[in-house]
Tab-separated table of C-alpha atoms and ligand atoms in Angstrom:
chain	number	residue	atom	x	y	z
A	30	MET	CA	124.844	-70.256	-53.755
A	31	ILE	CA	124.696	-67.026	-55.875
A	32	ARG	CA	120.815	-67.459	-55.921
A	33	PHE	CA	120.782	-67.507	-52.146
A	34	LEU	CA	122.887	-64.376	-51.961
A	35	ILE	CA	120.671	-62.589	-54.376
A	36	PHE	CA	117.549	-63.549	-52.241
A	37	VAL	CA	119.298	-62.339	-49.189
A	38	ILE	CA	119.998	-58.936	-50.896
A	39	LEU	CA	116.380	-58.678	-52.095
A	40	ALA	CA	114.853	-59.454	-48.881
A	41	TYR	CA	117.415	-56.813	-47.106
A	42	VAL	CA	116.124	-54.393	-49.644
A	43	ALA	CA	112.461	-55.132	-49.025
A	44	TYR	CA	112.999	-54.862	-45.378
A	45	ARG	CA	114.643	-51.328	-45.933
A	46	VAL	CA	111.656	-50.190	-48.198
A	47	VAL	CA	108.969	-51.559	-45.711
A	48	LYS	CA	110.724	-50.090	-42.945
A	49	ALA	CA	110.882	-46.529	-44.849
A	50	VAL	CA	107.371	-46.659	-45.686
A	51	PHE	CA	105.927	-47.645	-42.298
A	52	TRP	CA	108.302	-45.614	-40.207
A	53	PRO	CA	106.519	-42.022	-39.342
A	54	LYS	CA	109.063	-39.641	-40.429
A	55	GLU	CA	107.284	-36.392	-39.120
A	56	LYS	CA	107.567	-37.368	-35.589
A	57	THR	CA	111.383	-37.854	-35.274
A	58	ILE	CA	114.369	-36.012	-36.100
A	59	ARG	CA	117.200	-37.797	-37.441
A	60	GLY	CA	120.841	-36.987	-36.990
A	61	PRO	CA	123.575	-37.050	-39.743
A	62	GLU	CA	124.227	-40.726	-38.545
A	63	GLY	CA	120.539	-41.552	-39.143
A	64	GLY	CA	120.015	-42.059	-35.406
A	65	VAL	CA	116.720	-40.605	-33.708
A	66	ILE	CA	117.519	-37.686	-31.806
A	67	ASP	CA	114.268	-37.153	-30.065
A	68	GLU	CA	110.619	-37.604	-30.307
A	69	MET	CA	108.524	-34.496	-31.012
A	70	VAL	CA	105.272	-33.713	-29.176
A	71	GLN	CA	103.024	-30.885	-29.890
A	72	ASP	CA	101.947	-28.047	-27.315
A	73	PRO	CA	98.108	-28.243	-27.549
A	74	TYR	CA	97.962	-24.424	-26.454
A	75	CYS	CA	100.417	-22.632	-28.839
A	76	LYS	CA	100.731	-25.778	-31.413
A	77	THR	CA	104.516	-25.647	-31.315
A	78	TYR	CA	106.370	-28.964	-31.607
A	79	VAL	CA	108.811	-29.556	-28.834
A	80	PRO	CA	111.320	-32.252	-28.084
A	81	LYS	CA	109.536	-34.900	-25.754
A	82	ARG	CA	112.236	-34.932	-23.173
A	83	GLU	CA	112.178	-30.992	-22.883
A	84	ALA	CA	108.440	-30.758	-22.867
A	85	VAL	CA	106.529	-29.739	-19.596
A	86	LYS	CA	104.019	-32.601	-18.932
A	87	LYS	CA	100.737	-31.711	-17.057
A	88	THR	CA	97.865	-34.050	-16.407
A	89	ILE	CA	94.462	-32.250	-16.864
A	90	GLY	CA	91.330	-34.047	-16.450
A	91	GLY	CA	92.925	-37.346	-16.382
A	92	GLU	CA	94.625	-36.604	-19.768
A	93	THR	CA	98.403	-36.114	-19.959
A	94	PHE	CA	99.491	-32.862	-22.055
A	95	SER	CA	102.978	-31.888	-23.169
A	96	PHE	CA	103.762	-28.225	-23.287
A	97	CYS	CA	106.676	-26.131	-24.503
A	98	SER	CA	106.595	-24.010	-21.342
A	99	GLU	CA	104.936	-23.741	-17.903
A	100	ALA	CA	103.241	-20.785	-19.003
A	101	CYS	CA	101.490	-22.562	-21.789
A	102	ALA	CA	100.522	-25.205	-19.426
A	103	ALA	CA	99.056	-22.757	-17.080
A	104	LYS	CA	97.104	-20.992	-19.582
A	105	PHE	CA	95.818	-24.065	-21.242
A	106	GLU	CA	94.863	-25.405	-17.844
A	107	SER	CA	92.763	-22.163	-16.675
A	108	GLU	CA	91.194	-21.958	-20.220
A	109	LYS	CA	89.945	-25.702	-19.833
A	110	GLY	CA	89.059	-25.397	-16.172
A	111	ALA	CA	86.960	-22.194	-17.113
B	225	ZN	ZN1	103.468	-23.366	-25.872
């Protein structure tokens, strides 16, 4: 029974290690409780990272881009179109 419990604990630790290694940390912000607050997306115009739900989305030439503001979206679109 003790051996089984040790196996369970080791399996849980291994799971946590694998999860920590394969989970990309750069793209998510974690709160004090460890929960994911929001995913970050990069504005292709000014290179600023913005929370995905606050990003301004624009489809240009069949590709969807996320911007920090309408101004960046407009500038990026005009530069791409020119
Ligand atoms: Zn921007």
